[in-house]
mmCIF file of C-alpha atoms (C1' of nucleotides) and ligand atoms in Angstrom:
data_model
loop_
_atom_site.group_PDB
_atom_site.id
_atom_site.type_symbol
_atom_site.label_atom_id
_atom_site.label_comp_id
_atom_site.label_asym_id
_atom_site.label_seq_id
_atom_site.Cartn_x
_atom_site.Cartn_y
_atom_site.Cartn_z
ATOM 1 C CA UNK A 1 45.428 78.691 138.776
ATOM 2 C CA UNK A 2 49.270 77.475 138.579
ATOM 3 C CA UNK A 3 50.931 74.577 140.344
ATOM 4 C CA UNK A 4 50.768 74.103 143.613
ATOM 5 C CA UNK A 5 52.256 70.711 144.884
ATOM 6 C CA UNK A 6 55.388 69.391 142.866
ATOM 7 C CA UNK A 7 54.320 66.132 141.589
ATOM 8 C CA UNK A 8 55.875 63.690 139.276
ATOM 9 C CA UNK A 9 53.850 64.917 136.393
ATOM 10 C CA UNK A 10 55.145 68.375 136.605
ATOM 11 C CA UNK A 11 58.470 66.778 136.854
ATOM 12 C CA UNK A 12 58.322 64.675 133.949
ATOM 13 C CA UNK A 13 56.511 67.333 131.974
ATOM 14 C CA UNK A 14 59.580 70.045 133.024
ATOM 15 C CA UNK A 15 62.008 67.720 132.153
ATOM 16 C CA UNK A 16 60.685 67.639 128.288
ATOM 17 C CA UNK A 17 61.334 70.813 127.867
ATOM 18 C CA UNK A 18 64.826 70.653 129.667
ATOM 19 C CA UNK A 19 67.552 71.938 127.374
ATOM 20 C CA UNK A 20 65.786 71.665 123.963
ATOM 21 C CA UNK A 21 65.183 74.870 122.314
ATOM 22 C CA UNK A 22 62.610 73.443 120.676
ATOM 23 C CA UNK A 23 58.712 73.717 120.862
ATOM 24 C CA UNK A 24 56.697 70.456 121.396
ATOM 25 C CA UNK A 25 53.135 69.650 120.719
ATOM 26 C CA UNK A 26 50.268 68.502 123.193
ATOM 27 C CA UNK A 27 49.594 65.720 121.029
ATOM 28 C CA UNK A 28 53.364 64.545 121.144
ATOM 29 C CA UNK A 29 54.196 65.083 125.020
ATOM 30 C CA UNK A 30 50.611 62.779 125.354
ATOM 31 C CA UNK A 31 52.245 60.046 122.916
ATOM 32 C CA UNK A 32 55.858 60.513 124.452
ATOM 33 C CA UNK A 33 54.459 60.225 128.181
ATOM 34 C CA UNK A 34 51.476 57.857 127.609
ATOM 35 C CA UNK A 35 52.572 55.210 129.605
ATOM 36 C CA UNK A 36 53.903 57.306 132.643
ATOM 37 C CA UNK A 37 50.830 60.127 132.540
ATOM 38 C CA UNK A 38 47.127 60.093 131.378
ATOM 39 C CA UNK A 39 46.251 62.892 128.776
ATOM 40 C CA UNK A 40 44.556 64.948 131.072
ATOM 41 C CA UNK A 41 46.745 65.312 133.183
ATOM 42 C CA UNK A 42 49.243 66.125 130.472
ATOM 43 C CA UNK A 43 46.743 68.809 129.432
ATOM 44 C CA UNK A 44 45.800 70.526 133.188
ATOM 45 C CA UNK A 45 49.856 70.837 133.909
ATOM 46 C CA UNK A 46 50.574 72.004 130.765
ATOM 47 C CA UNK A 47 47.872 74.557 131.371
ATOM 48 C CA UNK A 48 49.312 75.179 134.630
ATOM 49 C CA UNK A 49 52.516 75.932 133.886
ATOM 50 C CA UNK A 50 51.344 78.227 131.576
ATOM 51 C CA UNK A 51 49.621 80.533 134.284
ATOM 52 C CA UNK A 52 52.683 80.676 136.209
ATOM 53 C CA UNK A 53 54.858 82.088 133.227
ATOM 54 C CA UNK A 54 56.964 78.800 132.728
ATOM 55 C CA UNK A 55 55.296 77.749 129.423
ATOM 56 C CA UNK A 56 53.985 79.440 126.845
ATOM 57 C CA UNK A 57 51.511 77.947 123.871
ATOM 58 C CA UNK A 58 50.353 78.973 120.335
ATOM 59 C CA UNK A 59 48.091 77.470 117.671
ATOM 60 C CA UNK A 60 49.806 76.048 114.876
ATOM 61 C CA UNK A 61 48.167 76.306 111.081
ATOM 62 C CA UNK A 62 46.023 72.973 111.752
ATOM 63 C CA UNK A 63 45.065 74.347 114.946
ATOM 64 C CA UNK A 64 47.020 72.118 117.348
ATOM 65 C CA UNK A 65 48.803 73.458 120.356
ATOM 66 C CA UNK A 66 52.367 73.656 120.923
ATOM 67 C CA UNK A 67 54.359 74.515 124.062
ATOM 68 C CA UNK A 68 57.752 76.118 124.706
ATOM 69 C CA UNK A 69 59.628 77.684 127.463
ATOM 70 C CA UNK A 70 59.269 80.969 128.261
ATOM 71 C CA UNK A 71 62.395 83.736 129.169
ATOM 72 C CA UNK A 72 61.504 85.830 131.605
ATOM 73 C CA UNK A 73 57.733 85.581 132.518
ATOM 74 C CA UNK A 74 56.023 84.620 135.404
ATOM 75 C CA UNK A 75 52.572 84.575 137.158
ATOM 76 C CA UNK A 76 52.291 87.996 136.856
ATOM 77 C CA UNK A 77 52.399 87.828 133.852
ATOM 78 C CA UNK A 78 53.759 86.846 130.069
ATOM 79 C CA UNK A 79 55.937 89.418 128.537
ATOM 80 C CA UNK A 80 57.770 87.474 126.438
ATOM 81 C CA UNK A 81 56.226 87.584 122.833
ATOM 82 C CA UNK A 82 57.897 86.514 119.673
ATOM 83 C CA UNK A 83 56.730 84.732 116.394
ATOM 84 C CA UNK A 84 57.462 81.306 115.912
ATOM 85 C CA UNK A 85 58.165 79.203 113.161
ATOM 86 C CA UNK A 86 57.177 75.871 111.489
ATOM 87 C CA UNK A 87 59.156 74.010 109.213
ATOM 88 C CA UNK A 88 56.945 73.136 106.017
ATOM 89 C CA UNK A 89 59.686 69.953 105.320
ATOM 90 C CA UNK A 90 60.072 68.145 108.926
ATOM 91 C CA UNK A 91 57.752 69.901 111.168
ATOM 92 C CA UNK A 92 59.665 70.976 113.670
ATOM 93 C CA UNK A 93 58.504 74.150 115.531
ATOM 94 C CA UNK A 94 60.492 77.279 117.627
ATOM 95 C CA UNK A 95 60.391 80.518 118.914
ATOM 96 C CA UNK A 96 61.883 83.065 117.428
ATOM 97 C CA UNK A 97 64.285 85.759 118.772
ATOM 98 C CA UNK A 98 63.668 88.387 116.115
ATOM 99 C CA UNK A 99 60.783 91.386 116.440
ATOM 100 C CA UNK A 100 58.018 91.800 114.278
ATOM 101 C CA UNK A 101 56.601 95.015 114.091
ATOM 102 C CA UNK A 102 52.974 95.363 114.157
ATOM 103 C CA UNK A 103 52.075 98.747 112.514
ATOM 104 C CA UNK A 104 49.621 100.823 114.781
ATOM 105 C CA UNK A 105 45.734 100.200 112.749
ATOM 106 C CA UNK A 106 43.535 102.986 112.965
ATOM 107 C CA UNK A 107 41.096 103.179 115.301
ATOM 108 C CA UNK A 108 41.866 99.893 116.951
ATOM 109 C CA UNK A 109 43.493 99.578 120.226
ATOM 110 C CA UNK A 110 45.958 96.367 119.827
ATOM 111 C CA UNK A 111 46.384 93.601 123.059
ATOM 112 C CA UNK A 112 47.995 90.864 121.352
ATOM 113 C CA UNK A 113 49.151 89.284 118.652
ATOM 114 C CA UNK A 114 50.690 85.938 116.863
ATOM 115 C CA UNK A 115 52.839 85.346 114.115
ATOM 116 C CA UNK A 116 53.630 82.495 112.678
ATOM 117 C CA UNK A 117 56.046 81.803 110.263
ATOM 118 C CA UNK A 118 56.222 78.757 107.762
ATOM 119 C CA UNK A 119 59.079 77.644 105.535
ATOM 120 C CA UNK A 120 62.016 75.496 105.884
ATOM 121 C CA UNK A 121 64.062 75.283 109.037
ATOM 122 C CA UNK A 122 68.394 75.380 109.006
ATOM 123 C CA UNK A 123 68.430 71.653 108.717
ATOM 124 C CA UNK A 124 66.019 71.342 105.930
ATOM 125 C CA UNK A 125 67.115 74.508 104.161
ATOM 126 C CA UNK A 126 70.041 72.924 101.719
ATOM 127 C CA UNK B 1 39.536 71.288 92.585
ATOM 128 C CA UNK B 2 37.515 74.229 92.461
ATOM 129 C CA UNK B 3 34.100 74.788 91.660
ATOM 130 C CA UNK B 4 32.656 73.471 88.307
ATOM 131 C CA UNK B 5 28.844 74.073 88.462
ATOM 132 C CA UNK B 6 26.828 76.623 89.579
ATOM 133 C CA UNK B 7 24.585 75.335 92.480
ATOM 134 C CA UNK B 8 22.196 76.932 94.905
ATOM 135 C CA UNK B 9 24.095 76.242 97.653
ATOM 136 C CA UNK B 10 27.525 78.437 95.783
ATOM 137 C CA UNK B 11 24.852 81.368 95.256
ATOM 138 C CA UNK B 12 23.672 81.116 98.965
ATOM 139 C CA UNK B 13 27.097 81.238 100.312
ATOM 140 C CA UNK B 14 28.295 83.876 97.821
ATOM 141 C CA UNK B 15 25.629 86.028 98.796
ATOM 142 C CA UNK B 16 26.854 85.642 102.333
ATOM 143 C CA UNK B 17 29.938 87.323 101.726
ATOM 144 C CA UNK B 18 28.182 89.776 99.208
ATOM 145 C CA UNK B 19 28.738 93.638 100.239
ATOM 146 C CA UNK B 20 30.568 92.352 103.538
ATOM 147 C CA UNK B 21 33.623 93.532 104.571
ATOM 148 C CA UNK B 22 33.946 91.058 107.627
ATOM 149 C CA UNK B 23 35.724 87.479 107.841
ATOM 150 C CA UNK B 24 32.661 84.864 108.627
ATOM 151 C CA UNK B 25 33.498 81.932 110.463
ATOM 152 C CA UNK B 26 32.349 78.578 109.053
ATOM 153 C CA UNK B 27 30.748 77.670 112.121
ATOM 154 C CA UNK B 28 28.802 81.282 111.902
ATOM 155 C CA UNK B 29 27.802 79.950 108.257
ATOM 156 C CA UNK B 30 26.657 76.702 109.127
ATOM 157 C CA UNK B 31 24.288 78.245 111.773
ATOM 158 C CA UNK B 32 22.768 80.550 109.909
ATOM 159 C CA UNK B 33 22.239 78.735 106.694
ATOM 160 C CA UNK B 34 21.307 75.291 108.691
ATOM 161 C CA UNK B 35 17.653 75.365 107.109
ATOM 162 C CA UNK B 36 19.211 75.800 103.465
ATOM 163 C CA UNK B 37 22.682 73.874 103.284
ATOM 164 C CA UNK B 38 24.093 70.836 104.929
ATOM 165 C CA UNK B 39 26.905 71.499 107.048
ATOM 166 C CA UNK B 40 29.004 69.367 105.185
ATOM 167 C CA UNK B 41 28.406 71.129 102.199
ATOM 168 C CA UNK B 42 29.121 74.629 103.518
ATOM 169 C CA UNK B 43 32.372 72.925 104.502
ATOM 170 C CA UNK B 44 32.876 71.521 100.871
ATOM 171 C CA UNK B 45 31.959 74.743 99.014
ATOM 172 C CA UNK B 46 33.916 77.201 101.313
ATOM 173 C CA UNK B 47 36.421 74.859 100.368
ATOM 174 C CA UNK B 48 36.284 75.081 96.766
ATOM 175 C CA UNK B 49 35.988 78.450 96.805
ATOM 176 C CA UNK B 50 39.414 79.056 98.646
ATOM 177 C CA UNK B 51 40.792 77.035 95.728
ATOM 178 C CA UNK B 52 39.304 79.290 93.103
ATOM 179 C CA UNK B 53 41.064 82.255 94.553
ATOM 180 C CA UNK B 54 37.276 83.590 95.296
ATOM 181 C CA UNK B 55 37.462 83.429 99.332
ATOM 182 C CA UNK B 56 40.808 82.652 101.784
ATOM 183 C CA UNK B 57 40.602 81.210 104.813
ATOM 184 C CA UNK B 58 42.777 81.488 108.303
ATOM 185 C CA UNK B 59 42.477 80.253 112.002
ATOM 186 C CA UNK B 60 41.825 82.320 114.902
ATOM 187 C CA UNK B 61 43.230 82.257 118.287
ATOM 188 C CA UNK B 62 41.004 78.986 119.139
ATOM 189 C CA UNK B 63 41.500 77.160 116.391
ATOM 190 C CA UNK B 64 38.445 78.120 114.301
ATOM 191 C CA UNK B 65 38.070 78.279 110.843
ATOM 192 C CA UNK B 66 36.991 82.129 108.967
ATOM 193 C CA UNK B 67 36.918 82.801 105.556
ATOM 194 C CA UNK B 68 37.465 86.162 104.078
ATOM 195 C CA UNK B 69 36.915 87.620 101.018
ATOM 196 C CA UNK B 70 40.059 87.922 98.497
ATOM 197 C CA UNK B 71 41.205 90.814 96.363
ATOM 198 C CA UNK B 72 42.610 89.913 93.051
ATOM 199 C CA UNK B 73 43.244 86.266 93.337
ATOM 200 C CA UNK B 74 42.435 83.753 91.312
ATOM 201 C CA UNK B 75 42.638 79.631 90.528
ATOM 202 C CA UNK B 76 46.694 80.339 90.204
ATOM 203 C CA UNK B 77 47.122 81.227 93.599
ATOM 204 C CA UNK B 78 46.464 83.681 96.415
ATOM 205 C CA UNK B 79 48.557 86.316 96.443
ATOM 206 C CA UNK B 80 46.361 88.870 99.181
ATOM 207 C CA UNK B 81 48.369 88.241 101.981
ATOM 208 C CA UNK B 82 47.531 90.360 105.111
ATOM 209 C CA UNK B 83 47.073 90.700 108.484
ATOM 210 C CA UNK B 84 43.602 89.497 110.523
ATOM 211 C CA UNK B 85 41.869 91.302 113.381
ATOM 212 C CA UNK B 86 39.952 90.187 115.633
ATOM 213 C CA UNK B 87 38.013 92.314 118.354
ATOM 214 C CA UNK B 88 38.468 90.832 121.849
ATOM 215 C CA UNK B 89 35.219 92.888 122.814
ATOM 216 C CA UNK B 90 32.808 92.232 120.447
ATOM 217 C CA UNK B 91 34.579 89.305 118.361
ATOM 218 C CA UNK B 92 34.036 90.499 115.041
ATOM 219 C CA UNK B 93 36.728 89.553 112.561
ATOM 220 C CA UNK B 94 38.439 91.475 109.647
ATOM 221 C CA UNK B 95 41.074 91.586 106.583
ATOM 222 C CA UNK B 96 43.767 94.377 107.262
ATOM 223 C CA UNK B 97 44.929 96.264 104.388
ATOM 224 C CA UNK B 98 48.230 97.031 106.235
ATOM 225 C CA UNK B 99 51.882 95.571 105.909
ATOM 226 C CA UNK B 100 53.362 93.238 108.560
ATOM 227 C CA UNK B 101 57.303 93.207 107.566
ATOM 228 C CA UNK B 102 58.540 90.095 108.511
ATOM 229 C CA UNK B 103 62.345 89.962 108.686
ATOM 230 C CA UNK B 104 64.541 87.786 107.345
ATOM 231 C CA UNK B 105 65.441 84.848 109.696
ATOM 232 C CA UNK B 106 69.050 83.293 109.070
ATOM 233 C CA UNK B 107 69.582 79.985 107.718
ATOM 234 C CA UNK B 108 65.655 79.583 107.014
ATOM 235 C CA UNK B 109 64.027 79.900 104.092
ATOM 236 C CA UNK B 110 59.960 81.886 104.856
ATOM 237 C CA UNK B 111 57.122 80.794 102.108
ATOM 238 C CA UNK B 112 54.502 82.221 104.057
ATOM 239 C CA UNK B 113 53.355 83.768 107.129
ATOM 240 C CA UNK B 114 50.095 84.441 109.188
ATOM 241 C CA UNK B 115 49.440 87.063 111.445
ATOM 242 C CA UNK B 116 46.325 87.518 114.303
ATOM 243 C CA UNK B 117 46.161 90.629 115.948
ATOM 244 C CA UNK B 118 43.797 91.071 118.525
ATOM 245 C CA UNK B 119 42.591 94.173 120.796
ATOM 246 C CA UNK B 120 39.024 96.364 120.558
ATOM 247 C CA UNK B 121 38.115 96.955 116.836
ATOM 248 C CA UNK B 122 36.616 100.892 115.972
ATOM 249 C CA UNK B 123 33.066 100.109 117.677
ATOM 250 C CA UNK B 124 34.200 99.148 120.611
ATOM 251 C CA UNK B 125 37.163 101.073 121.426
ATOM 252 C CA UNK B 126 35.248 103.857 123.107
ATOM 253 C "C1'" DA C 1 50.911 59.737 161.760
ATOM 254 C "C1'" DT C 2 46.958 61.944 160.403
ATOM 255 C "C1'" DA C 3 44.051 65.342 158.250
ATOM 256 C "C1'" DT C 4 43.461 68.267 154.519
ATOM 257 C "C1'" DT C 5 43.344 69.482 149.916
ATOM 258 C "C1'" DA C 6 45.429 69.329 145.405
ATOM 259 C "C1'" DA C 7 46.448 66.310 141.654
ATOM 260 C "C1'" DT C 8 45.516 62.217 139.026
ATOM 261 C "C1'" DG C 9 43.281 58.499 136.118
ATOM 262 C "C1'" DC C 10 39.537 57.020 133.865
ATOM 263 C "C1'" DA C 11 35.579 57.020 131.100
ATOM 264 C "C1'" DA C 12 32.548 59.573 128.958
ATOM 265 C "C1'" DC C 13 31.811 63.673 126.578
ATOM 266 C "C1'" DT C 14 32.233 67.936 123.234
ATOM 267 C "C1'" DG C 15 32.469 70.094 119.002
ATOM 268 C "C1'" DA C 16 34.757 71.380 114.692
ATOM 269 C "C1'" DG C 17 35.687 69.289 110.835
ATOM 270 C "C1'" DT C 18 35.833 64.840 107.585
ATOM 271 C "C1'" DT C 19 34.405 60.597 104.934
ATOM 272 C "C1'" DG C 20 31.629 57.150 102.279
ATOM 273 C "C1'" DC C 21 27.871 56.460 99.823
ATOM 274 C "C1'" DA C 22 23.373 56.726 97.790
ATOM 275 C "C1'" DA C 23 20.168 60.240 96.004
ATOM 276 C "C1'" DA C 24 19.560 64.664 93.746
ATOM 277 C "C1'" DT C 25 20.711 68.118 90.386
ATOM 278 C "C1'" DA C 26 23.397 70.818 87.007
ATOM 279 C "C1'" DT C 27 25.286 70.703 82.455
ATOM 280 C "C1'" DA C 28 26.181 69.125 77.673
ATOM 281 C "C1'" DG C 29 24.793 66.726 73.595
ATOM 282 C "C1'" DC C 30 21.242 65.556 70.961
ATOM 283 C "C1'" DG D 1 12.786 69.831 75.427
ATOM 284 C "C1'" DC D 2 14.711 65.105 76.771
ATOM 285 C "C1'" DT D 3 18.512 62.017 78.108
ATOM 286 C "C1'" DA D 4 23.052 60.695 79.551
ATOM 287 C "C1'" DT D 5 26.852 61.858 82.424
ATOM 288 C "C1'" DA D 6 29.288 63.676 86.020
ATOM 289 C "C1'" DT D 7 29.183 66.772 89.833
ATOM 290 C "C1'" DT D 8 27.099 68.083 94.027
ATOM 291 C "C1'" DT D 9 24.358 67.271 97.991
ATOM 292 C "C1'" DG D 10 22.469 65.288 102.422
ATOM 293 C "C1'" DC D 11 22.858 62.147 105.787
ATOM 294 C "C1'" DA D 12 24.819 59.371 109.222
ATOM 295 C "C1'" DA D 13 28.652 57.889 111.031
ATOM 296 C "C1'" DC D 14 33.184 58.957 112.048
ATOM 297 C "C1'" DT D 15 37.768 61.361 113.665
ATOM 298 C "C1'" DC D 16 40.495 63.511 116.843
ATOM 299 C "C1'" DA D 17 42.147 67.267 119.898
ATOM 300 C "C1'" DG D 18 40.774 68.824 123.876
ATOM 301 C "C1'" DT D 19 37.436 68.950 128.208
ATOM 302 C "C1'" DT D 20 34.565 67.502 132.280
ATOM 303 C "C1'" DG D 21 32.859 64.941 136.406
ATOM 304 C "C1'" DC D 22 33.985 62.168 139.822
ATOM 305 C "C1'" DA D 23 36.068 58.799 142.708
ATOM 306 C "C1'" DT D 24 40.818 57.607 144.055
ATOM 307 C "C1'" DT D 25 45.623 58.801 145.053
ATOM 308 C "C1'" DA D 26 49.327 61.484 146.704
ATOM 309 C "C1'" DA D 27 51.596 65.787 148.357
ATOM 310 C "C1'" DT D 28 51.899 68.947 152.119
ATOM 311 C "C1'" DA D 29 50.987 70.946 156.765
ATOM 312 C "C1'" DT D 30 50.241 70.237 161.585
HETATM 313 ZN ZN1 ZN E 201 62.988 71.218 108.826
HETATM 314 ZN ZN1 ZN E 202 57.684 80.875 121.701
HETATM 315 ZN ZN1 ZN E 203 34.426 95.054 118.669
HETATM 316 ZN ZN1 ZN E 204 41.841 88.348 104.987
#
DNA sequence: ATATTAATGCAACTGAGTTGCAAATATAGC
DNA sequence: GCTATATTTGCAACTCAGTTGCATTAATAT
């Protein structure tokens, strides 16, 4: 279920993802907003705003979750898919405008799928 | 480091993966060999056989760990990269001899890539 | 202003994976 | 084979991201 009363969590939490491109972890929004929201909470909005199409979240290679805005989705539904990438040097983490084409397998009917992408990012990259 | 003497518990895992196709999910191992290995030894020799080139390992969509055989790597380095699949139905787990083309991204430099595709698998897309 | 119900904080928990260390066991040298 | 040496193992305790239950707080509707 999504979010139903605008509180100051979902305020602060929106406003972390205002006008940076990039993705952010769980673990980091809980260290950045530890004194102004508890963990859990940090965890059921995220989760929220992920049901009604505002967030969207992957699994990095350690098996942490990151968040990032989403273009275009909504309750209905997410639509948006795109790989992400991770850079190997300074960590940083973002979606990814380009298409990767998953070949149709044989005999398997395909839902989903999640690519990510490690190297080193535009800043790192020299 | 990899693996420098031949133990029981290396055969019993080996023979796991003997004549199997599938990934196996360390959890999966440590169940069914609890009344031969210690956990934490499953976890150290799955371990040290990813770094002889002998099994790889990946993540799934919920952050657990499955190792997979390899084809033709070695101590050097794995160079088997493919796909995974995992069936949303039944949730078996498998290596996919196909090619995911991943495009180049501008500016960024790729070193490696993972890719989780998930839908029904052959016995269970009826 | 009050009632209703969702959201929050807290503490305790879960569960996959890790660490330190003493005991067991594989290997090499004799 | 026996012994010395170094690797491997089991165990218990730990880590750490994420979850759960429940009483309290706060947003919304009337
Ligand atoms: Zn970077
Ligand atoms: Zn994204
Ligand atoms: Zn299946
Ligand atoms: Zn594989």
């Amino acid at each position: 279920m999504g979010i139903i009363r605008k509180t100051q969590s979902v305020a602060v939490l929106l406003k972390e993802f205002e006008n940076k491109p990039n993705a952010i972890s769980a673990i980091e929004l809980i260290k950045r907003l530890s004194s102004k929201i508890n963990k859990t909470t940090v965890y059921r909005v995220l989760d929220k705003l992920e049901d009604d199409g505002v967030l969207h979240s992957f699994l990095d290679n350690s098996g942490i979750k990151w968040y990032a805005k989403c273009n275009g989705c909504s309750k209905t539904g997410h639509i948006d898919m795109h790989p992400h990438f991770q850079c190997l040097s300074c960590g940083k983490v973002d979606c990814l405008s380009v298409e990767v084409k998953i070949p149709p397998i044989p005999n398997r009917k395909i839902e989903v799928s999640q690519v990510l992408i490690q190297g080193r990012c535009e800043s790192c990259n020299v």
